[in-house]
Short mmCIF file of C-alpha atoms and ligand atoms in Angstrom, two decimals:
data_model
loop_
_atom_site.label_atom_id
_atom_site.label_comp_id
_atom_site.label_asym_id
_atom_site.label_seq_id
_atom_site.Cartn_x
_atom_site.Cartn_y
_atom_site.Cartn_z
CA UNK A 1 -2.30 -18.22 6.17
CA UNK A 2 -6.12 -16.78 6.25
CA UNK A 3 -6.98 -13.63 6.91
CA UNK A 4 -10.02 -11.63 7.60
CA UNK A 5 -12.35 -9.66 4.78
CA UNK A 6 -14.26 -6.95 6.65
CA UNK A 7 -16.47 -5.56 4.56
CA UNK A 8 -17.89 -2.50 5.15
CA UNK A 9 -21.45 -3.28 6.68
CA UNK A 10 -19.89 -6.12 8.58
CA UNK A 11 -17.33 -3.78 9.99
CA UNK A 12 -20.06 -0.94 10.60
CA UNK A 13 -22.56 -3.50 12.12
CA UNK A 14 -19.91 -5.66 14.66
CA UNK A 15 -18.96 -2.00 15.98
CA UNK A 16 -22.52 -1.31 16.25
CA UNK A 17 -22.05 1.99 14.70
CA UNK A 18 -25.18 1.31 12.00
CA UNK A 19 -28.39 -0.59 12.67
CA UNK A 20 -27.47 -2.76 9.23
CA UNK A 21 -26.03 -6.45 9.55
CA UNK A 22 -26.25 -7.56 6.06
CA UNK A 23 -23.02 -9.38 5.77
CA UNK A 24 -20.47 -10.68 8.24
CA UNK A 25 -16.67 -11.29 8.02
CA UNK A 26 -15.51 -13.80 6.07
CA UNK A 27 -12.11 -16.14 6.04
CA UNK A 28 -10.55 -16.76 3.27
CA UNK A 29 -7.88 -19.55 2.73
CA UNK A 30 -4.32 -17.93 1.08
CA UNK A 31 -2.75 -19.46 -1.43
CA UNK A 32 1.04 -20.26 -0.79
CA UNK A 33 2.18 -17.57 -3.31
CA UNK A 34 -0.22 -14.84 -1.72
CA UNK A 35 1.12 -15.83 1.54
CA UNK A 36 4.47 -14.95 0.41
CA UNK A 37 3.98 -11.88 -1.17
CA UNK A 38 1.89 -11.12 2.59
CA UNK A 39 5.82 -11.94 4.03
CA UNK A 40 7.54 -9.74 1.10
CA UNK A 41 5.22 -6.97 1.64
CA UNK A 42 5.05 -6.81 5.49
CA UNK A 43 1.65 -6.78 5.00
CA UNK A 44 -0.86 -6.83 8.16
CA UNK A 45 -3.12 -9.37 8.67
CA UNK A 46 -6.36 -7.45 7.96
CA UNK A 47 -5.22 -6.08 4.35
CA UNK A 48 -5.78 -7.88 1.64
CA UNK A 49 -2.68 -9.35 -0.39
CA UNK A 50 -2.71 -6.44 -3.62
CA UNK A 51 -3.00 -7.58 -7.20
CA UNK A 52 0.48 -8.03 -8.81
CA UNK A 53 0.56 -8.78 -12.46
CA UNK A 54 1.93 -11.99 -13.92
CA UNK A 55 4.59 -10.15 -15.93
CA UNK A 56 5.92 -8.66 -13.17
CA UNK A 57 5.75 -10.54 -10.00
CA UNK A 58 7.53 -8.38 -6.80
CA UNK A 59 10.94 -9.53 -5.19
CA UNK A 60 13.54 -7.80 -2.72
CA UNK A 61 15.88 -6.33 -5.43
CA UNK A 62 13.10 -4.99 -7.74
CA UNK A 63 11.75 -2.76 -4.34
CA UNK A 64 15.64 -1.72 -3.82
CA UNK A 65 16.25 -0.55 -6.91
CA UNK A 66 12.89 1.27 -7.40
CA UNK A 67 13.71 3.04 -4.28
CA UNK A 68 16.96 4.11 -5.40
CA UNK A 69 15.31 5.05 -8.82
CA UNK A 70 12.29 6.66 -7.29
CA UNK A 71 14.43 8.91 -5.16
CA UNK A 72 17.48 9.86 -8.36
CA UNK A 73 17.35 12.57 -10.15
CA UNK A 74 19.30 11.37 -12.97
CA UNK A 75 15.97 9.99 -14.14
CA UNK A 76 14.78 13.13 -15.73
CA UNK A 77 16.12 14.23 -18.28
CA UNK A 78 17.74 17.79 -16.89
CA UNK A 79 19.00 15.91 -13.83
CA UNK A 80 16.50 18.75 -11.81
CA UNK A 81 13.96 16.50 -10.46
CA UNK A 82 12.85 12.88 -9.17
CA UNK A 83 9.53 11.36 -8.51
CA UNK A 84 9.87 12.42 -4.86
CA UNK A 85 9.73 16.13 -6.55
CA UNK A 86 6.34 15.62 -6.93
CA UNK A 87 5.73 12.46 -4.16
CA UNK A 88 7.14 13.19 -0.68
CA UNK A 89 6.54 11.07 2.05
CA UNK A 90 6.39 13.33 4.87
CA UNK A 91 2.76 14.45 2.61
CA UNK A 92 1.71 10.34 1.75
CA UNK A 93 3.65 10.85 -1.21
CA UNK A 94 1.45 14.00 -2.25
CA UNK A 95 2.94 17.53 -2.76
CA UNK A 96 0.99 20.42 -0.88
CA UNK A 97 0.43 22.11 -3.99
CA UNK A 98 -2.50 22.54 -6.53
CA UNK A 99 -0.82 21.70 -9.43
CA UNK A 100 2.80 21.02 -9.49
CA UNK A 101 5.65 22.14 -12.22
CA UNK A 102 7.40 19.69 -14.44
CA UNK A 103 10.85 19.20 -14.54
CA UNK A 104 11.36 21.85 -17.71
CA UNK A 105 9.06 24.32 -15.49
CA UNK A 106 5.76 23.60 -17.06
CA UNK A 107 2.27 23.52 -15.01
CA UNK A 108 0.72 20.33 -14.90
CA UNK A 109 -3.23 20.85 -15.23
CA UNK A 110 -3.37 18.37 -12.17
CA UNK A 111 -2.90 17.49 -8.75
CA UNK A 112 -0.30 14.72 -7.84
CA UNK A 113 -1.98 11.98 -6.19
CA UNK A 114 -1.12 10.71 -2.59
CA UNK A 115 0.61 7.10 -3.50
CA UNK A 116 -0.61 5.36 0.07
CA UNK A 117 -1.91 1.86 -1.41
CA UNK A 118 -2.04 3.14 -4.78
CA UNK A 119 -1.48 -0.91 -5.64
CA UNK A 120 -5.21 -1.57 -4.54
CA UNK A 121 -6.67 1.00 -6.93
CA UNK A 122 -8.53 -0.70 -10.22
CA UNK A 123 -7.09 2.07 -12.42
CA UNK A 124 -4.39 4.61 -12.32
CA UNK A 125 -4.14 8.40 -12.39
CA UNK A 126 -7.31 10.44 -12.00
CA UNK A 127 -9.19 9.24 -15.20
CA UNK A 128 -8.11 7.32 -17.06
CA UNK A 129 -9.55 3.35 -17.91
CA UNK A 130 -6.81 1.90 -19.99
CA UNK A 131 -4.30 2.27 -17.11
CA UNK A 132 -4.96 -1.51 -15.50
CA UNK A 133 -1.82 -1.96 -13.93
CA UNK A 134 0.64 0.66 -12.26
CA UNK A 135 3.32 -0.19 -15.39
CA UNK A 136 0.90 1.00 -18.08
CA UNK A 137 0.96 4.19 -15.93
CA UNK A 138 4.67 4.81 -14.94
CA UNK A 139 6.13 5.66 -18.75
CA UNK A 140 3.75 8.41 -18.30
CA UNK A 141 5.76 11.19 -15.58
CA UNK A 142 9.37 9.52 -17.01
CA UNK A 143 8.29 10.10 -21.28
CA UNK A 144 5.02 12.29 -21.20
CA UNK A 145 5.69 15.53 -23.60
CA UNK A 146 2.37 17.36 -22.75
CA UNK A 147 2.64 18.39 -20.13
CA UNK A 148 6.37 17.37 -19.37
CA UNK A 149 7.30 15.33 -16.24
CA UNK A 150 10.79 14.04 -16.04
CA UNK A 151 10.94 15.09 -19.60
CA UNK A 152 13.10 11.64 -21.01
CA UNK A 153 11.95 11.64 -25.10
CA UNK A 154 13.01 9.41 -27.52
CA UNK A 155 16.54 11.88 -28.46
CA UNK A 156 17.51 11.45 -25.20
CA UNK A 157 16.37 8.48 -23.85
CA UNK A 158 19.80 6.62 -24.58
CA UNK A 159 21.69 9.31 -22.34
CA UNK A 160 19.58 9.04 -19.57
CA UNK A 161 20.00 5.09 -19.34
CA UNK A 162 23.93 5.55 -19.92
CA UNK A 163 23.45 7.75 -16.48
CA UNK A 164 22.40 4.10 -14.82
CA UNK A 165 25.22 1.90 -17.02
CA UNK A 166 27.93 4.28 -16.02
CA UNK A 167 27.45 3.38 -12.20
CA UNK A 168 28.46 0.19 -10.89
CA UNK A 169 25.89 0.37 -7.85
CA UNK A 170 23.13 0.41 -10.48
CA UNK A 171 24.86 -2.02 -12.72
CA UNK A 172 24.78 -4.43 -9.82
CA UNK A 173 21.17 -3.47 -8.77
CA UNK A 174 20.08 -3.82 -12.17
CA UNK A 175 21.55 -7.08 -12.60
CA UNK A 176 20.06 -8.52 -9.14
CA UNK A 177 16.96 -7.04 -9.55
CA UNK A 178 16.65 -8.95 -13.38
CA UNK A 179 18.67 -11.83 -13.06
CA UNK A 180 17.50 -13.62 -16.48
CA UNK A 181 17.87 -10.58 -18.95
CA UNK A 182 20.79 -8.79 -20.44
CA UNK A 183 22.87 -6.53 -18.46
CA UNK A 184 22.02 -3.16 -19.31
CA UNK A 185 19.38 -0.51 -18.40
CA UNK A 186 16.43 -0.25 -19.65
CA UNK A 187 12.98 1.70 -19.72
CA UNK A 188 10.86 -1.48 -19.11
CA UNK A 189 13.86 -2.33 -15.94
CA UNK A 190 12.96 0.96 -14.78
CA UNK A 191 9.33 1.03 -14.92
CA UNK A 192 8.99 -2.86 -13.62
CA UNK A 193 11.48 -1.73 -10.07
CA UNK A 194 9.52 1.44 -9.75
CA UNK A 195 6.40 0.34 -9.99
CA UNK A 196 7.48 -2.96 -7.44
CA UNK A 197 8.41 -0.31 -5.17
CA UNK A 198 5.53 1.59 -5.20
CA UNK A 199 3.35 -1.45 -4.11
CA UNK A 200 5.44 -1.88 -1.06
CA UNK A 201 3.56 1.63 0.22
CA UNK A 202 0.59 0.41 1.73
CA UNK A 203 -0.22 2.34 4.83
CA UNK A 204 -2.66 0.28 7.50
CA UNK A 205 -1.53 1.69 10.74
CA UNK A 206 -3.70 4.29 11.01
CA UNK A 207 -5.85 5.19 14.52
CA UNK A 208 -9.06 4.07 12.09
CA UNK A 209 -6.90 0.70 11.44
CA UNK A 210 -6.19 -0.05 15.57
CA UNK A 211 -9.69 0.80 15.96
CA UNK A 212 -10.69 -1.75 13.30
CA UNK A 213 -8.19 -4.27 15.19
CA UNK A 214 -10.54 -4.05 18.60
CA UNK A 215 -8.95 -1.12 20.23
CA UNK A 216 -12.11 0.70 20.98
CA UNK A 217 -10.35 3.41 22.42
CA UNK A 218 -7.99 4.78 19.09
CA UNK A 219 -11.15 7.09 17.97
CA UNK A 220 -12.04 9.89 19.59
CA UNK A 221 -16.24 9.80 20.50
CA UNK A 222 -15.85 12.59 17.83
CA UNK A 223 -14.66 10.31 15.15
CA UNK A 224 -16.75 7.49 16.10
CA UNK A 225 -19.77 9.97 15.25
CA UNK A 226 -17.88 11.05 11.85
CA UNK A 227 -17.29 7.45 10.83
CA UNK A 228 -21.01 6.50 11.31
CA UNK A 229 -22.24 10.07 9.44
CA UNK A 230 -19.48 9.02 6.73
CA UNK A 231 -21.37 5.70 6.67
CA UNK A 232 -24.96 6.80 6.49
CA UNK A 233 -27.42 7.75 4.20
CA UNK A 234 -27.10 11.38 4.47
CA UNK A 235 -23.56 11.97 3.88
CA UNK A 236 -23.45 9.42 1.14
CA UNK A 237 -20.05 9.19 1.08
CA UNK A 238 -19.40 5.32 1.62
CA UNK A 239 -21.29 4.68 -1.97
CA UNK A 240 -17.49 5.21 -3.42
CA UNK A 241 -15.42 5.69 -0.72
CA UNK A 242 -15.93 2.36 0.82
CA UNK A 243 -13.74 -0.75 1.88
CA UNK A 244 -10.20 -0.94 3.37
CA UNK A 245 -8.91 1.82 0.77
CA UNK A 246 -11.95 4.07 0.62
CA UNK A 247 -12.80 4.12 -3.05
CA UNK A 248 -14.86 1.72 -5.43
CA UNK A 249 -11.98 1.59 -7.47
CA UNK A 250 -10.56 -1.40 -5.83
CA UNK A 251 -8.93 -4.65 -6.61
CA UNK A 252 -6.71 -7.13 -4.80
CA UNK A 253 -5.45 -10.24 -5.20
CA UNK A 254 -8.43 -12.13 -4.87
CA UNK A 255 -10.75 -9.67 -7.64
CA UNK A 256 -11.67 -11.75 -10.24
CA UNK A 257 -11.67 -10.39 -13.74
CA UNK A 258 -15.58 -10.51 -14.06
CA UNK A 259 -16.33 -9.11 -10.77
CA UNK A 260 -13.40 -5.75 -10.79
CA UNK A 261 -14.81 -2.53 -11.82
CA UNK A 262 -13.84 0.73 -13.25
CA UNK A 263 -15.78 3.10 -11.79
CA UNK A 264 -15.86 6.92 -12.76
CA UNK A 265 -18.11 9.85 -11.25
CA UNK A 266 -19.29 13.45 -12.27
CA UNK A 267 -19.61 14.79 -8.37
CA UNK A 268 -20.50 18.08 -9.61
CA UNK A 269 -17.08 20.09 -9.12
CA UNK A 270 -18.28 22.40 -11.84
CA UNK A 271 -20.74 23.66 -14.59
CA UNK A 272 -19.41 25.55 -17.20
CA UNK A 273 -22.52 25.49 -19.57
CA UNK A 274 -25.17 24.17 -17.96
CA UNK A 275 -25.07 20.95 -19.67
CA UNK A 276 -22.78 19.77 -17.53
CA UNK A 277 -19.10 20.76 -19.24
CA UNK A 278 -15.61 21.24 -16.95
CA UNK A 279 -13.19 23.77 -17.80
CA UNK A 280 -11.45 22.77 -21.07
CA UNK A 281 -7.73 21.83 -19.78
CA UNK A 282 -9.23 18.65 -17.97
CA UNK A 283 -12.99 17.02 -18.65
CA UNK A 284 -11.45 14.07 -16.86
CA UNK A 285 -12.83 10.38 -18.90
CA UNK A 286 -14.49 12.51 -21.84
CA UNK A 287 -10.86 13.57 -22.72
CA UNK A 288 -9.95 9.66 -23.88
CA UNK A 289 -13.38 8.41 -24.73
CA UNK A 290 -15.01 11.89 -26.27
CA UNK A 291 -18.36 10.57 -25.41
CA UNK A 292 -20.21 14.13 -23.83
CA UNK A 293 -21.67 12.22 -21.01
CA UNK A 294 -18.42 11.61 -19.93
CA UNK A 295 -17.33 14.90 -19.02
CA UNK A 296 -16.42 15.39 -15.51
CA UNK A 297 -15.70 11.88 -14.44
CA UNK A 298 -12.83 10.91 -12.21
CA UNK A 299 -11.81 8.02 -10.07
CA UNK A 300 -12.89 8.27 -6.73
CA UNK A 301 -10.24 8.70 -4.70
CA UNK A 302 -8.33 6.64 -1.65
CA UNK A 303 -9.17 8.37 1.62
CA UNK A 304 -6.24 7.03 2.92
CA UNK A 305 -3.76 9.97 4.86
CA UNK A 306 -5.98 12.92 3.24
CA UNK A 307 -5.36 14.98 6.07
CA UNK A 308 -1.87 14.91 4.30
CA UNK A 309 -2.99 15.13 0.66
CA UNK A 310 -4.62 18.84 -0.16
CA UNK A 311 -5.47 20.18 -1.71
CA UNK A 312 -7.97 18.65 -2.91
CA UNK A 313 -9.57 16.87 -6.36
CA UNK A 314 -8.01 16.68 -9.49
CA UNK A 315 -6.90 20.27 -9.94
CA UNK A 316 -6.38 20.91 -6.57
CA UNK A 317 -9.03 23.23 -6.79
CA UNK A 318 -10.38 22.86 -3.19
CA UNK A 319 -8.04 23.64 -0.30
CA UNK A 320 -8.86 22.34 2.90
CA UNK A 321 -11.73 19.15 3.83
CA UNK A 322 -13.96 21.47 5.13
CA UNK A 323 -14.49 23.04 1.31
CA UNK A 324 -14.58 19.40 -0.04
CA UNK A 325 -17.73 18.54 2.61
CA UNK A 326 -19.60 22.07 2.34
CA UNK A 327 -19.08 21.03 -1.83
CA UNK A 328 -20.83 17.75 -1.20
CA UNK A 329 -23.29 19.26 1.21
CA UNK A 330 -24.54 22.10 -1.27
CA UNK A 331 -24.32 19.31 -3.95
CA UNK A 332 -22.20 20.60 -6.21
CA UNK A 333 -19.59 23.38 -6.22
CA UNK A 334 -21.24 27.06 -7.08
CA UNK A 335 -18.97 29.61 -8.63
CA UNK A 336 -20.37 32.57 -8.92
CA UNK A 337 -18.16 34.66 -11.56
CA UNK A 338 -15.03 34.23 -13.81
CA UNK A 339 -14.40 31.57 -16.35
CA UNK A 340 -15.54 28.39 -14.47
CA UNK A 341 -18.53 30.38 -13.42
CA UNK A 342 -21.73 27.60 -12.80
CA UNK A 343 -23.50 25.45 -10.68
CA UNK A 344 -22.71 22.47 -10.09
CA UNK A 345 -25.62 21.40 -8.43
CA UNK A 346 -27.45 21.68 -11.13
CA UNK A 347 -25.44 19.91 -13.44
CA UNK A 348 -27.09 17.20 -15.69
CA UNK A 349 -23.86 14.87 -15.67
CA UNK A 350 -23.19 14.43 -12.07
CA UNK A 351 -23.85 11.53 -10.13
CA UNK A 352 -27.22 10.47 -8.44
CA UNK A 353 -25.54 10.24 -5.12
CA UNK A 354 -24.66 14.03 -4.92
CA UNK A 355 -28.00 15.51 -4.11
CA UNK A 356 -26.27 17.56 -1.24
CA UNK A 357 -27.65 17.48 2.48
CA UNK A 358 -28.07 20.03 5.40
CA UNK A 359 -24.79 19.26 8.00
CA UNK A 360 -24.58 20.76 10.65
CA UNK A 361 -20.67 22.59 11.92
CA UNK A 362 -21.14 20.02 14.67
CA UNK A 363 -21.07 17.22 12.04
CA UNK A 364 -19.00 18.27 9.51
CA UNK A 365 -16.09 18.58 11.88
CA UNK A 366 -16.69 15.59 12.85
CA UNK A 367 -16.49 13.40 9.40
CA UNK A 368 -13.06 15.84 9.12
CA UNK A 369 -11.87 14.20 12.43
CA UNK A 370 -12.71 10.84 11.34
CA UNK A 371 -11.12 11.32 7.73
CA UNK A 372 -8.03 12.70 9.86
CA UNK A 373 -8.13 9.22 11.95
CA UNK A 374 -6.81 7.97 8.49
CA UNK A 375 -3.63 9.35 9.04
CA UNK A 376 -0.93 6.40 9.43
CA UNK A 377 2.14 8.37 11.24
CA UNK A 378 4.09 4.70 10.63
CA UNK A 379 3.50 5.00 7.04
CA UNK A 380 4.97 8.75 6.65
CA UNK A 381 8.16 8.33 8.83
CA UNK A 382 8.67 4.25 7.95
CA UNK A 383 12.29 3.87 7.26
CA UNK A 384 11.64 1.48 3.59
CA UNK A 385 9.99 4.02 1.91
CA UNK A 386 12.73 7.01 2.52
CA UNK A 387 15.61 8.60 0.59
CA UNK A 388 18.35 5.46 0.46
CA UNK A 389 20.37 8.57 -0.87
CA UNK A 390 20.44 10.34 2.80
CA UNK A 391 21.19 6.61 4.63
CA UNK A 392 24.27 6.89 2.62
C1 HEC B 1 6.02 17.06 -11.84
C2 HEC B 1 5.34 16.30 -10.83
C3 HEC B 1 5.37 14.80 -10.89
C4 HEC B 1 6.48 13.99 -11.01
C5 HEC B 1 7.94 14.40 -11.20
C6 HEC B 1 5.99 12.63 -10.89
N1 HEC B 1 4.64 12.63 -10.70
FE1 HEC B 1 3.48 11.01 -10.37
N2 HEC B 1 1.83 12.14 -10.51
C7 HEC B 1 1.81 13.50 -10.70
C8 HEC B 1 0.48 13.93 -11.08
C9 HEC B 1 0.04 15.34 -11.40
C10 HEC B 1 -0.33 12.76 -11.09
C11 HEC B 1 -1.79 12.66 -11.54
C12 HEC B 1 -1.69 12.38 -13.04
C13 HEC B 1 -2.99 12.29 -13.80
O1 HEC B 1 -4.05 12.16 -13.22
O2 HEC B 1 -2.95 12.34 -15.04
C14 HEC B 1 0.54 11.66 -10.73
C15 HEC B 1 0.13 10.34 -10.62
C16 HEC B 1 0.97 9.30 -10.29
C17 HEC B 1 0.55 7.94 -10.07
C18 HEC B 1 -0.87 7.41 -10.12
C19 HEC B 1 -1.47 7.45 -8.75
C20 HEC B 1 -2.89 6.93 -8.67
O3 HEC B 1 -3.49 7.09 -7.61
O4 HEC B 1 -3.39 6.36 -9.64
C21 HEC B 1 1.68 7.20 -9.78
C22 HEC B 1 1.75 5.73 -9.46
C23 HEC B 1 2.80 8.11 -9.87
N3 HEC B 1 2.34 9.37 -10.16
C24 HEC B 1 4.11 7.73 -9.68
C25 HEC B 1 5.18 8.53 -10.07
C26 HEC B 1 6.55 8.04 -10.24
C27 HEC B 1 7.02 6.63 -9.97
C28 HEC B 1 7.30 9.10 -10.63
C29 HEC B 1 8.77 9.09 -11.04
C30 HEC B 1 9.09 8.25 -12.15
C31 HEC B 1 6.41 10.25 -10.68
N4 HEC B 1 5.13 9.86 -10.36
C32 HEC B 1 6.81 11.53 -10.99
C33 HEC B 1 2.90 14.34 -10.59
C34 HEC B 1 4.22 13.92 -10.72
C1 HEC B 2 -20.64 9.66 -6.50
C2 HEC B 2 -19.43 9.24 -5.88
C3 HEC B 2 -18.89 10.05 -4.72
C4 HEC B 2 -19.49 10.35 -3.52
C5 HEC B 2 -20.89 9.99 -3.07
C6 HEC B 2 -18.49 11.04 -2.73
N1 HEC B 2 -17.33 11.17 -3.45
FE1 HEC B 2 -15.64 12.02 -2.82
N2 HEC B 2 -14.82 11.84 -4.67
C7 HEC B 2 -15.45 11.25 -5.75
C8 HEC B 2 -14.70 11.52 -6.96
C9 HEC B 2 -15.04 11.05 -8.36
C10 HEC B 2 -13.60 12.32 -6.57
C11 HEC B 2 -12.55 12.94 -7.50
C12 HEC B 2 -13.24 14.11 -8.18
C13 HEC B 2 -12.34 15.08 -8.89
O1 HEC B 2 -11.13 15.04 -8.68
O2 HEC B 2 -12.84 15.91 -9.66
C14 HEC B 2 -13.73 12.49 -5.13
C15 HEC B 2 -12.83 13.22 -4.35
C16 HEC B 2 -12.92 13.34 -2.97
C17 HEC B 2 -11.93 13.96 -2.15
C18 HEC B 2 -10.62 14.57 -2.63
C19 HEC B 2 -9.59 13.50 -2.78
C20 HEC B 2 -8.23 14.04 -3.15
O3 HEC B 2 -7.27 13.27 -3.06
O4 HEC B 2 -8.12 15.19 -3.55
C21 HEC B 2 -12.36 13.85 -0.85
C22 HEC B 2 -11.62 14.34 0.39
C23 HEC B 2 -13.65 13.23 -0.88
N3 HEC B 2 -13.97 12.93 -2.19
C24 HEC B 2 -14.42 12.98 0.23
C25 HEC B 2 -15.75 12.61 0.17
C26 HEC B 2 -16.67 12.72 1.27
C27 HEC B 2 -16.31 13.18 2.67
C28 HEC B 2 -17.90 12.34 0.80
C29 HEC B 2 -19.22 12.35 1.51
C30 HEC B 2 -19.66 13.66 1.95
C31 HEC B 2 -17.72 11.97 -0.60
N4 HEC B 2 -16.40 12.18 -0.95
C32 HEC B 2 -18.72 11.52 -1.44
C33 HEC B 2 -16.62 10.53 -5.71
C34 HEC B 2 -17.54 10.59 -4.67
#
């Protein structure tokens, strides 16, 4: 099986969109294995086949189960709340709020991410570079204590994995899904099913993806403008939002270990000091590495179904799109009193390619109506990624 790379400038200069034609799409041969992971996945022909670690590889029973487990509340600890609590499909797996509550009632200091392709990001969560794969990430909302998730600790981990033992549907998932270990739940089980199932949700249906496919006609003239601004040198935006999931942070199947990268960037959400600082709670990257120039850097995001995902950045600080682009277009978030009170714009640590740019409304609603082209209706209402509970 082959399928097509289009890479950004090849993609931009075959729809004539840019005046660039630096590269031009490229076959590449699939190996037998990627080929039927492409089958396992349902994946389209113009996405890439996603990385899927050795220890872990993805079959029919893992996905099952990590549905079932993604959707059960019986995996927190209190029985109150399930992944979906905070990931809902009808919002790409987001949850429409700035910062959700834990399942003991604590605030999280973050946003929960959209999970749309989250398989093709290089690492997981907003910032953080030891999470490599998505199972380094997922003991995080089942055991975190601070702040607490599902809230499953050490006490009571035994109880909660009794929960799965004590029901014969799980015992027999469980034992299809791992068919060489010993019966019985446990964490690693748990985390290895999830985290299959959450590489099945790869969204590429979207009017931007038709339009990709030849159908000239799936963007509006409107978003055909927004895509190009979105492209260009003014807007900038394309310098980490780029390729088939919008963000540098990428790797697939094919990324080589030398060539993946972990990128990170300041883009000037706030100020605190002048020297560049972020309110306390979160400094994103700085908070693991404590090196100072680190402060403020996060993983740019997938674009992928943000019309669905506000609000926006890592503390869902930003409500709509139209605040994130007038943020990027001033170059940096102002705020003008109260405790986060700087300027952005002037801060030392943020990244070169947030200088900020004159927009006009004209254009900014347009890059809004090309982001909202990203919106995959198949991927929010598709029938393998629902409550199994509700089919029941
Ligand atoms: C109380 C709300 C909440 C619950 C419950 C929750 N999450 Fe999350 N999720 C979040 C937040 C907030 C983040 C961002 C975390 C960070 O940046 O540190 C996140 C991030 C993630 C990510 C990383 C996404 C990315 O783009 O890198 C994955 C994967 C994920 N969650 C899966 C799950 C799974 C699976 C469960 C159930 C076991 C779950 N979450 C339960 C709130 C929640
Ligand atoms: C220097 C790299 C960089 C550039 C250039 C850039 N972004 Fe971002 N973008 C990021 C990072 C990093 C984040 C996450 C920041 C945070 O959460 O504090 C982000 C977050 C976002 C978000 C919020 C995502 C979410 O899920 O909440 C949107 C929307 C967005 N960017 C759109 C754009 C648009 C539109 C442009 C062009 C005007 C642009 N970005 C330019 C790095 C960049």
């Amino acid at each position: 099986m082959k399928y097509f790379v289009f890479s950004f400038l090849s993609v931009t200069a075959f729809l004539g969109l840019t005046g660039c034609n630096h590269s031009s799409s490229t076959t590449v041969e699939e190996s037998s294995e990627q080929t039927s992971l492409r089958d396992l996945l349902a994946l389209p022909d113009h996405i890439a086949v996603p990385y899927v670690p050795d220890f872990n590889p993805v079959s029919e029973e893992k996905i099952e189960l990590g549905r079932f487990l993604f959707y059960d509340k019986k995996l927190s600890a209190n029985q109150t709340q399930s992944c979906e609590s905070c990931h809902d499909q009808s919002l790409a797996f987001s949850d429409g709020v700035s910062t959700p509550f834990g399942s003991t009632g604590h605030q999280l200091t973050r946003n929960s991410q959209g999970l749309a392709n989250v398989a093709y990001h290089s690492t997981f969560t907003w910032s953080n570079n030891g999470f490599l794969a998505l199972e380094d990430q997922l003991n995080v909302p089942i055991r975190a204590d601070n702040p607490i998730e599902l809230g499953v600790t050490d006490p009571n981990l035994d109880e909660v994995l009794a929960r799965f033992d004590a029901d014969p549907a799980y015992v027999a998932m469980f034992a299809a899904a791992f068919p060489d270990s010993d019966s019985g739940t446990t964490i690693n089980k748990i985390i290895f099913s999830l985290a299959s199932f959450i590489r099945t949700m790869i969204s590429a249906n979207s009017a931007y993806d038709q339009y990709l496919l030849g159908d000239t006609s799936a963007l509006t003239e409107q978003q055909k403008l927004g895509f190009s601004l979105f492209n260009g040198e003014k807007f900038e935006c394309f310098h980490c939002h780029t390729g088939s999931n919008f963000s540098v942070s990428y790797r697939d199947s094919n990324t080589t270990e030398d060539t993946i990268v972990y990128p990170f960037f300041n883009n000037g959400l706030y100020n605190l000091d002048g020297e560049g600082s972020y309110p306390a709670a979160d400094q994103g990257l700085y908070d693991l590495t404590l090196d100072l120039n680190d402060r403020g850097k996060f993983r740019p995001q997938s674009l992928r179904n943000i019309e669905l995902t506000g609000p926006y950045m890592h503390d869902g600080s930003l409500q709509t799109l139209r605040e994130v682009i007038e943020h990027y277009a001033r170059g940096g978030q102002l705020i003008e009193s109260g405790e986060n009170a700087g300027d952005g714009n002037l801060s030392p640590l943020k990244s070169g390619l947030i200088t900020g740019f004159d927009a006009t409304d004209d254009e900014i609603d347009a890059v809004i109506a090309f982001l909202e082209s990203l919106t995959d209706y198949e991927f929010i209402n598709n029938p393998k990624f629902s409550d199994p509970f509700e089919e029941q």
